[in-house]
PDB file of C-alpha atoms in Angstrom:
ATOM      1  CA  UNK L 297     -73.226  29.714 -54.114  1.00  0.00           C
ATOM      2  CA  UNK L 298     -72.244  31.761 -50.945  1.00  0.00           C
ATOM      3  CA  UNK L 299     -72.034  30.273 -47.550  1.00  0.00           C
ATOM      4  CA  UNK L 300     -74.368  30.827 -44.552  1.00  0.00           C
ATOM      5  CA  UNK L 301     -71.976  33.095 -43.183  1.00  0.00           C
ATOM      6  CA  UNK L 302     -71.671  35.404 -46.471  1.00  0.00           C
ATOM      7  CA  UNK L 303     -75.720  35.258 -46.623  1.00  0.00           C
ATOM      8  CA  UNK L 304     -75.926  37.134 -43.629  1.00  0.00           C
ATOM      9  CA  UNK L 305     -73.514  39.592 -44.185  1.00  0.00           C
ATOM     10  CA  UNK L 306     -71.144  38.008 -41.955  1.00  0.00           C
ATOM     11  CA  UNK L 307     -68.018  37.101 -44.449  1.00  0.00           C
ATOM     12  CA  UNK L 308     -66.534  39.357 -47.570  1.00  0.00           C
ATOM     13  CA  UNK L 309     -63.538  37.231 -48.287  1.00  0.00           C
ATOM     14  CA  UNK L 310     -65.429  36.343 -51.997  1.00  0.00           C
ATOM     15  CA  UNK L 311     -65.906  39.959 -52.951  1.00  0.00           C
ATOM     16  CA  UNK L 312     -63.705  41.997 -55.022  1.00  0.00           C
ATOM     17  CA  UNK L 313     -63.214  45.952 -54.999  1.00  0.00           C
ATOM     18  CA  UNK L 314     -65.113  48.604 -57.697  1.00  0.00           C
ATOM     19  CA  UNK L 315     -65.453  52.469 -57.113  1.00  0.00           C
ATOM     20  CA  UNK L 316     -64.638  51.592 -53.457  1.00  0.00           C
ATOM     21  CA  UNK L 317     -67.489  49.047 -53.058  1.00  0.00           C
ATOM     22  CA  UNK L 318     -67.213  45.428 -52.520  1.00  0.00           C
ATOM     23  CA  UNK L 319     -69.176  43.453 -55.071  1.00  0.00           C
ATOM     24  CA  UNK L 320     -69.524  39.403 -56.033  1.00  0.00           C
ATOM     25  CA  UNK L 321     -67.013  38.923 -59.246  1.00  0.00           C
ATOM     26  CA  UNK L 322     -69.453  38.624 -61.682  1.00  0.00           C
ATOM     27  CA  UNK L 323     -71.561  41.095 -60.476  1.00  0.00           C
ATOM     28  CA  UNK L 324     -68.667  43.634 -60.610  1.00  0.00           C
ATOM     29  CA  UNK L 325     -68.304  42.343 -64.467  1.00  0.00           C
ATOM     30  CA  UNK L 326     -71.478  42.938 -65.344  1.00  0.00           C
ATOM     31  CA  UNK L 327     -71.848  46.177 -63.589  1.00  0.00           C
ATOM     32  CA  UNK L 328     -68.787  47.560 -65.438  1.00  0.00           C
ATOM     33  CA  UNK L 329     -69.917  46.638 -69.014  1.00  0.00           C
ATOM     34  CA  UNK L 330     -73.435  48.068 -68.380  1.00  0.00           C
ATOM     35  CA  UNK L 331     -71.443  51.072 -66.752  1.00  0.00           C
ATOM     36  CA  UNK L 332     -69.818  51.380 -70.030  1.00  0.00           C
ATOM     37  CA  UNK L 333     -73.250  51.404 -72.434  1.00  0.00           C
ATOM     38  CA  UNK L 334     -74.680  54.007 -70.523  1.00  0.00           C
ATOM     39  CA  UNK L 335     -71.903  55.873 -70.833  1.00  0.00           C
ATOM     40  CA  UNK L 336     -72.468  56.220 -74.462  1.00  0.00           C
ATOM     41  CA  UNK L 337     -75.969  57.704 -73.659  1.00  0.00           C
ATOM     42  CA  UNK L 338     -74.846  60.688 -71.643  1.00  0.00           C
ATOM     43  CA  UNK L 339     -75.430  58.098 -68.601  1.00  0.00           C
ATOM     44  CA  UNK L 340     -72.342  58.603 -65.985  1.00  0.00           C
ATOM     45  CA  UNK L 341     -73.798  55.132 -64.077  1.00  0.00           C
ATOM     46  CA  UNK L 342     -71.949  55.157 -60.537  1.00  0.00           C
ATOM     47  CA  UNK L 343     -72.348  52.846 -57.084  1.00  0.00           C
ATOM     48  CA  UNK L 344     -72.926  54.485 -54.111  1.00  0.00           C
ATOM     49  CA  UNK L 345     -73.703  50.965 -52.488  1.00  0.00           C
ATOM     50  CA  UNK L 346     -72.348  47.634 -52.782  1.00  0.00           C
ATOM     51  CA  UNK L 347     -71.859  45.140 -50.602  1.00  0.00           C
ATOM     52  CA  UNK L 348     -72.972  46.170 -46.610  1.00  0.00           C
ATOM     53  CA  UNK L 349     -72.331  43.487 -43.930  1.00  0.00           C
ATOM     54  CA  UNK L 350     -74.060  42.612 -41.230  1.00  0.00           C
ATOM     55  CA  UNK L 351     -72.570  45.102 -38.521  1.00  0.00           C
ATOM     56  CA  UNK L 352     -73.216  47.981 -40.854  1.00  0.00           C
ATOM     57  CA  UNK L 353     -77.060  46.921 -41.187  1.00  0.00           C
ATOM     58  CA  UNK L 354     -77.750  46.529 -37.146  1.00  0.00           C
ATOM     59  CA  UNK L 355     -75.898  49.711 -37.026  1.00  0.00           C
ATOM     60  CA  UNK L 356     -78.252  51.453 -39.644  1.00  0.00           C
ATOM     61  CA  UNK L 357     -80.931  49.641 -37.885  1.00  0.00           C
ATOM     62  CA  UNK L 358     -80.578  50.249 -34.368  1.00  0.00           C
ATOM     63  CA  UNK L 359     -79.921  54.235 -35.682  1.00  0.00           C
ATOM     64  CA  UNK L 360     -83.218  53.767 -36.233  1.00  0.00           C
ATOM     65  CA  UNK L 361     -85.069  52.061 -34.108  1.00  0.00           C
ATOM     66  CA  UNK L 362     -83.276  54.300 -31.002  1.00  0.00           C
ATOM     67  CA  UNK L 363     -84.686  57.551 -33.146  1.00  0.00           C
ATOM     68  CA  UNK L 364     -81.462  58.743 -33.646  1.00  0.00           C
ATOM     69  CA  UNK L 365     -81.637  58.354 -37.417  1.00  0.00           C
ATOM     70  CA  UNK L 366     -84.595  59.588 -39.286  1.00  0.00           C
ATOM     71  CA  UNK L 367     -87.552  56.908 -40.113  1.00  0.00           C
ATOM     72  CA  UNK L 368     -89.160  57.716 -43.454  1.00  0.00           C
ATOM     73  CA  UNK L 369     -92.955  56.998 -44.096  1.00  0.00           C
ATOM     74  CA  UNK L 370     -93.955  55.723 -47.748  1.00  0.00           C
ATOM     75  CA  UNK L 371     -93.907  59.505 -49.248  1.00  0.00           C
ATOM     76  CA  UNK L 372     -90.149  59.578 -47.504  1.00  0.00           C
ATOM     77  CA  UNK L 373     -91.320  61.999 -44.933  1.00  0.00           C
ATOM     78  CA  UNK L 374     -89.514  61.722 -41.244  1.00  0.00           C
ATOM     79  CA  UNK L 375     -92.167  60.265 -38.710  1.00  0.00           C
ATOM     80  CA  UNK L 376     -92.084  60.549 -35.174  1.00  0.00           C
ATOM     81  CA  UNK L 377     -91.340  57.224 -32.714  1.00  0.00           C
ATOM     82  CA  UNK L 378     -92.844  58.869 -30.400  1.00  0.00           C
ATOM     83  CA  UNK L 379     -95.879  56.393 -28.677  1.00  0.00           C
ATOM     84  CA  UNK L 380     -95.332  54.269 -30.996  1.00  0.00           C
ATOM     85  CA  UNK L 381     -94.790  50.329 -30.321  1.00  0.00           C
ATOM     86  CA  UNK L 382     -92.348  48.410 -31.377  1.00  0.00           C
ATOM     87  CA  UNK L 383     -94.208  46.408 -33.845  1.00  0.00           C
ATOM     88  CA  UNK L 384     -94.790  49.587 -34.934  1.00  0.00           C
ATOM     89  CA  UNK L 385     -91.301  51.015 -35.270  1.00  0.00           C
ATOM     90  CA  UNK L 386     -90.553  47.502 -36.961  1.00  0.00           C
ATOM     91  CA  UNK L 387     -93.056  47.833 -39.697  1.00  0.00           C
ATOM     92  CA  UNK L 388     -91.528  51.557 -40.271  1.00  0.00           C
ATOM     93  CA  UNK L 389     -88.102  50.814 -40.440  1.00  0.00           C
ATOM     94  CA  UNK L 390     -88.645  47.756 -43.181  1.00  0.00           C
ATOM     95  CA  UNK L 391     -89.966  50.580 -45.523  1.00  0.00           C
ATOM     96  CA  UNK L 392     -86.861  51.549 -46.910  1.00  0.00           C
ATOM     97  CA  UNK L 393     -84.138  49.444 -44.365  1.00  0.00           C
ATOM     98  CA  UNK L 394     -83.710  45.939 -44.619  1.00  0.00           C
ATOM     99  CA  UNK L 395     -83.673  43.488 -41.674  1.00  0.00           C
ATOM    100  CA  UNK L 396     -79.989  42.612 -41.168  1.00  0.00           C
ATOM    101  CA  UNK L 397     -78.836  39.439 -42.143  1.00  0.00           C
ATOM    102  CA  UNK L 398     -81.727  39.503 -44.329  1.00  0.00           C
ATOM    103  CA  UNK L 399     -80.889  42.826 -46.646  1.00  0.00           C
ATOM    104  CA  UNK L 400     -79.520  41.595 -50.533  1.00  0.00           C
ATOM    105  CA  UNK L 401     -76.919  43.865 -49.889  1.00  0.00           C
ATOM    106  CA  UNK L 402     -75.351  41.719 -47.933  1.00  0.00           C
ATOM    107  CA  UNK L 403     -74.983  39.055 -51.075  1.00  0.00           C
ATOM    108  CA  UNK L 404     -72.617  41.602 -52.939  1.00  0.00           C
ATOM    109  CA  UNK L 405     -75.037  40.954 -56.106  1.00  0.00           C
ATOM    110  CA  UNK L 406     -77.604  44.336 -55.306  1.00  0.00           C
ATOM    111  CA  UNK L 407     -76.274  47.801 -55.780  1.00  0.00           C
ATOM    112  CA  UNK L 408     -77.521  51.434 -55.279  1.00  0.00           C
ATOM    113  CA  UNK L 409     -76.344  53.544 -58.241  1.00  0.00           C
ATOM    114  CA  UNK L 410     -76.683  57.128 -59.455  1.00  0.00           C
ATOM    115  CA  UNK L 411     -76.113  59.150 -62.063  1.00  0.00           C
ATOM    116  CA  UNK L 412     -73.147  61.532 -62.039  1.00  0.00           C
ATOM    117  CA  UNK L 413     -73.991  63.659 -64.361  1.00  0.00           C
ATOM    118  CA  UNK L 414     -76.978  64.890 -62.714  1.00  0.00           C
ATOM    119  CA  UNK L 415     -75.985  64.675 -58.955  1.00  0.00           C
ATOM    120  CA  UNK L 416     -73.044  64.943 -56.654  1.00  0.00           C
ATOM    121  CA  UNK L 417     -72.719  61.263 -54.397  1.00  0.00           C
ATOM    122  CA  UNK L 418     -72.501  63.664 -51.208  1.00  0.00           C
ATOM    123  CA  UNK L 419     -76.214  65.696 -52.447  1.00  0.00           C
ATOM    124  CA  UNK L 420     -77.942  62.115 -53.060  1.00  0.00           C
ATOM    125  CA  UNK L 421     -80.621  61.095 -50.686  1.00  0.00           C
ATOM    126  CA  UNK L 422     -81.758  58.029 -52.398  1.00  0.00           C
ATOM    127  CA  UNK L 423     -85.329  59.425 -52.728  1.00  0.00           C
ATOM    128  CA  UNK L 424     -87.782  58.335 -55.599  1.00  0.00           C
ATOM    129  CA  UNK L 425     -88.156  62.071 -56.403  1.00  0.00           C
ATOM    130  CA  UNK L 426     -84.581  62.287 -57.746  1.00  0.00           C
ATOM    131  CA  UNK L 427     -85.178  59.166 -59.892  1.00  0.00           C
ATOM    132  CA  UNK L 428     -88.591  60.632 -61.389  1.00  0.00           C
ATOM    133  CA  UNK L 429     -89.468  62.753 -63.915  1.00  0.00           C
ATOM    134  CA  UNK L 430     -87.669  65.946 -63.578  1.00  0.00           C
ATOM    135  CA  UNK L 431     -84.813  64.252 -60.870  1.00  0.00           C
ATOM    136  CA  UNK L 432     -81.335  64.429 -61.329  1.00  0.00           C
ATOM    137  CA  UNK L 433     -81.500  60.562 -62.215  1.00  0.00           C
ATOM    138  CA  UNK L 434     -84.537  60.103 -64.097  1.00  0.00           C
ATOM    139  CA  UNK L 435     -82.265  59.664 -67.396  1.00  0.00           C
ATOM    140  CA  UNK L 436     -80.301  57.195 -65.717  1.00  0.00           C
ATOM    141  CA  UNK L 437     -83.998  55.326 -64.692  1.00  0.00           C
ATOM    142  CA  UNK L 438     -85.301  55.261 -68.084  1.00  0.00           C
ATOM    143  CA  UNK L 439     -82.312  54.054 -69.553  1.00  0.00           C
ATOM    144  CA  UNK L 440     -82.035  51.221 -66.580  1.00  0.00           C
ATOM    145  CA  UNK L 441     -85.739  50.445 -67.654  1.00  0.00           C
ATOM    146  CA  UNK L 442     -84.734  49.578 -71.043  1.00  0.00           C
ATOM    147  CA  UNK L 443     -81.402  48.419 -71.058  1.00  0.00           C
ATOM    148  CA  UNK L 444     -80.134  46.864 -67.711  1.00  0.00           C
ATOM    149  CA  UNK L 445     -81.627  43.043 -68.377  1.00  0.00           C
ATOM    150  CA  UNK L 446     -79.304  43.222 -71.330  1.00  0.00           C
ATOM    151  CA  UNK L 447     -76.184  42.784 -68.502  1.00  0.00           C
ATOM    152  CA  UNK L 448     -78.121  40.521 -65.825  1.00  0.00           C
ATOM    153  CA  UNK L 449     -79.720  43.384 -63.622  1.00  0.00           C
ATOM    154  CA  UNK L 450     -82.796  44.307 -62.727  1.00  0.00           C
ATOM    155  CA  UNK L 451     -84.938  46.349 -59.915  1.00  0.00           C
ATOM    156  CA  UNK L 452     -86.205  43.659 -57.289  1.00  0.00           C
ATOM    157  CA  UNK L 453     -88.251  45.811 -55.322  1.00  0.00           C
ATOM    158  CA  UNK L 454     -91.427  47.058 -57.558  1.00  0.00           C
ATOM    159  CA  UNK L 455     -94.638  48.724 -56.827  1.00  0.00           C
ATOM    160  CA  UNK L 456     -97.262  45.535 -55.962  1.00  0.00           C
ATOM    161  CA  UNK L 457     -94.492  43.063 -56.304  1.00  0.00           C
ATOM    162  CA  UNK L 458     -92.573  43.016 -53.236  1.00  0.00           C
ATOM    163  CA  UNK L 459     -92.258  44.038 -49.569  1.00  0.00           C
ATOM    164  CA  UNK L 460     -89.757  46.608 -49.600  1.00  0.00           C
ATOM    165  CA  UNK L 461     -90.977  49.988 -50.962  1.00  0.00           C
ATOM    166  CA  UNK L 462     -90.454  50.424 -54.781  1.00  0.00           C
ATOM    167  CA  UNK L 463     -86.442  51.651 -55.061  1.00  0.00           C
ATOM    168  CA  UNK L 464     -85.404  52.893 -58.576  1.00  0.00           C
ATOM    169  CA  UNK L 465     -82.002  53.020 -57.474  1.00  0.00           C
ATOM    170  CA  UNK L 466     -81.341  49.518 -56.363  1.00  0.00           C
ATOM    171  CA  UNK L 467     -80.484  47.083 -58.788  1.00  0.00           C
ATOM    172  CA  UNK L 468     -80.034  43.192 -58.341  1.00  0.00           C
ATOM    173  CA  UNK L 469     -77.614  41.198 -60.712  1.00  0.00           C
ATOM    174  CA  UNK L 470     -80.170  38.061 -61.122  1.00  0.00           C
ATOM    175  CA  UNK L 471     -77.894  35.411 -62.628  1.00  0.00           C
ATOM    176  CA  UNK L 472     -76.608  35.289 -59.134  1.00  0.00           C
ATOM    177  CA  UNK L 473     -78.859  36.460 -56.511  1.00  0.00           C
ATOM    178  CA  UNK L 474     -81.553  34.286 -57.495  1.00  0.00           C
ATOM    179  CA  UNK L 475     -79.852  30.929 -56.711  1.00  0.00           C
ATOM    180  CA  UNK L 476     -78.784  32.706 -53.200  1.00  0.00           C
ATOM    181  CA  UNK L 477     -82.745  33.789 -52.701  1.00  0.00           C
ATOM    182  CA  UNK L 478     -83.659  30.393 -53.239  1.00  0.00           C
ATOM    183  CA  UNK L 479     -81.118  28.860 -51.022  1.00  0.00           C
ATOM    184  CA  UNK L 480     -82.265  31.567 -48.069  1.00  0.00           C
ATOM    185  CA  UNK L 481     -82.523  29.435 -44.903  1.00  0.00           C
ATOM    186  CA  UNK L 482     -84.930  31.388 -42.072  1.00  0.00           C
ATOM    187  CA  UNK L 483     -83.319  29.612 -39.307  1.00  0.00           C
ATOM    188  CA  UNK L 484     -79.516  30.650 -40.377  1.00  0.00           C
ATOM    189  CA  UNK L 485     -81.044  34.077 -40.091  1.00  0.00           C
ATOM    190  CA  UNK L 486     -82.136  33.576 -36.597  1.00  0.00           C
ATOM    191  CA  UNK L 487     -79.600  32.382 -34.847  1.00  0.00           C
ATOM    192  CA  UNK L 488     -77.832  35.651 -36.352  1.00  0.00           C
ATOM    193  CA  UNK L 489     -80.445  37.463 -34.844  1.00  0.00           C
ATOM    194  CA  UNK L 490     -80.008  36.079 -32.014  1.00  0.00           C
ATOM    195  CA  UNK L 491     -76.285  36.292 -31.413  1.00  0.00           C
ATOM    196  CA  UNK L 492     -76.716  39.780 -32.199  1.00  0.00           C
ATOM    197  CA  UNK L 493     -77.079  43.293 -30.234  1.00  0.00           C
ATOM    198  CA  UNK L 494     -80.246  44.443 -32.425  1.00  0.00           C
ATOM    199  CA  UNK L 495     -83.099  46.749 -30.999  1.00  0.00           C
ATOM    200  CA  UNK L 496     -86.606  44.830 -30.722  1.00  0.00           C
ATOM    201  CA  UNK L 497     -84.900  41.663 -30.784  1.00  0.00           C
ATOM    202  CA  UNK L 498     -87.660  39.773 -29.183  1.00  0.00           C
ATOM    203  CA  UNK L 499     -90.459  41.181 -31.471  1.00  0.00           C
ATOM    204  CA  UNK L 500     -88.533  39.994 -34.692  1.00  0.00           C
ATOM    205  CA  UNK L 501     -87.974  36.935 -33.647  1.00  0.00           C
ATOM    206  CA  UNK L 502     -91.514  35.986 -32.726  1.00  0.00           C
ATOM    207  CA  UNK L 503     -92.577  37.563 -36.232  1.00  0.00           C
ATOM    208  CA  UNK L 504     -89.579  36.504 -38.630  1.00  0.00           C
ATOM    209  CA  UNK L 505     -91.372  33.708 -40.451  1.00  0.00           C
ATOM    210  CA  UNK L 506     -93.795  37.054 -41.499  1.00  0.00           C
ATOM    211  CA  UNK L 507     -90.935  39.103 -41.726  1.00  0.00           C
ATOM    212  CA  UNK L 508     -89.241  36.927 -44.214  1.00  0.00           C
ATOM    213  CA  UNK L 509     -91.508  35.988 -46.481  1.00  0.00           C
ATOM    214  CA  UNK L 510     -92.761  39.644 -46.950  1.00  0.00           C
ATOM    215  CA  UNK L 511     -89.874  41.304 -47.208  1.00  0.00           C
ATOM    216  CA  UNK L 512     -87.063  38.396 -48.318  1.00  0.00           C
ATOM    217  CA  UNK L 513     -88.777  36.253 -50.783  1.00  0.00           C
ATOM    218  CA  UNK L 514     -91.589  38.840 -52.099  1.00  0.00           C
ATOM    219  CA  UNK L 515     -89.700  40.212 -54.839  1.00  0.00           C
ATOM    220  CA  UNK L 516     -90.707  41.650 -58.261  1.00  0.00           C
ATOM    221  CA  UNK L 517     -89.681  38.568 -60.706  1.00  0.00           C
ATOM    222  CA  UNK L 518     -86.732  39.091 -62.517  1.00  0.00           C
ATOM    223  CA  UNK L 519     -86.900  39.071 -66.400  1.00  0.00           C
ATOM    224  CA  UNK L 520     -86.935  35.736 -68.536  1.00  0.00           C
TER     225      UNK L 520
END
């Protein structure tokens, strides 16, 4: 089980290395087996996303909220800030960008992954076009459909089952994250929050109960 500090993003020293990414051990097992199946599909499975720590997140975050880094609307299209409140900005952001200190990403059990074959890392945009029918991953999605339970992983955030928009490309490795989601203490995450430099501070901490619950512990199930 990880400690507070590796919850939050705010300690690596239990990850280990893979295609430049830090992962949690087993995860980085399993992930490398299943890697290895799809393979013999035509699949080229790759990360793109492991393991992002809490800096990175504010970073992404604060990008963000400061409108220097595009905000995406539910059909990915850039909105503008502009007028907006922050409340409003908030509920943007959490979309497609975790909360940091709250994003699974942080556990080193939840991965972004492509496929090779039909797309160059530096062309990816993580969209759900390129996962879809047609996309330069939509082999790679209907094969994770199928066959990624078989090594532990699954896709956390589903359409009608959990906060965070649906994400074909992010995959959780269950027999690990799930003991870590149900450890998740709310207050750990504040006083993160707190000793932190993130945008809107104020408003997420008078909403994080809300915050948490809808887009920490609403998750699709995993399989049984």
């Amino acid at each position: 089980m990880l400690n507070s500090k590796a919850t939050y993003g705010l300690n690596t020293s239990r990850l280990v290395e893979h295609q430049g990414h830090k992962l949690e051990r087993r995860t980085r097992d399993a992930f490398i087996e299943m890697a290895r199946a799809a393979d013999c599909y035509g699949v080229t499975l790759q990360l793109c996303s492991g393991h992002r720590d809490f800096k990175r997140q504010v970073k992404i975050w604060n990008s963000k909220a400061s409108g220097k880094r595009p905000v995406l609307d539910l059909k990915s299209r850039a909105v503008s800030l502009k007028g907006k409140s922050a409340d409003e900005i908030i509920d943007l952001i959490l979309l497609w960008s975790a909360l940091p200190g709250a994003s699974r990403h942080h556990w080193g059990t939840d991965i972004d992954v492509f496929d090779a074959t039909g797309i160059k890392q530096e062309d990816l945009k993580l969209v759900t076009a390129e996962y879809s029918r047609g996309g330069p991953c939509a082999n790679l999605h209907l094969w994770l459909l199928e066959h990624a339970a078989e090594f532990g992983f699954y896709f956390p955030f589903q359409q009608g089952l959990s906060g965070v928009s649906p994400e074909p490309w992010h995959l959780s490795y269950y027999p690990v994250s799930n003991g870590i989601l149900s450890n998740f203490d709310i207050e750990g995450l504040r006083q993160t929050l707190i000793d932190s430099n993130i945008l809107f501070k104020d408003e997420i901490l008078s909403r994080l109960p809300a915050l948490t619950q809808e887009y920490v512990f609403k998750v699709a199930p995993p399989p049984e």
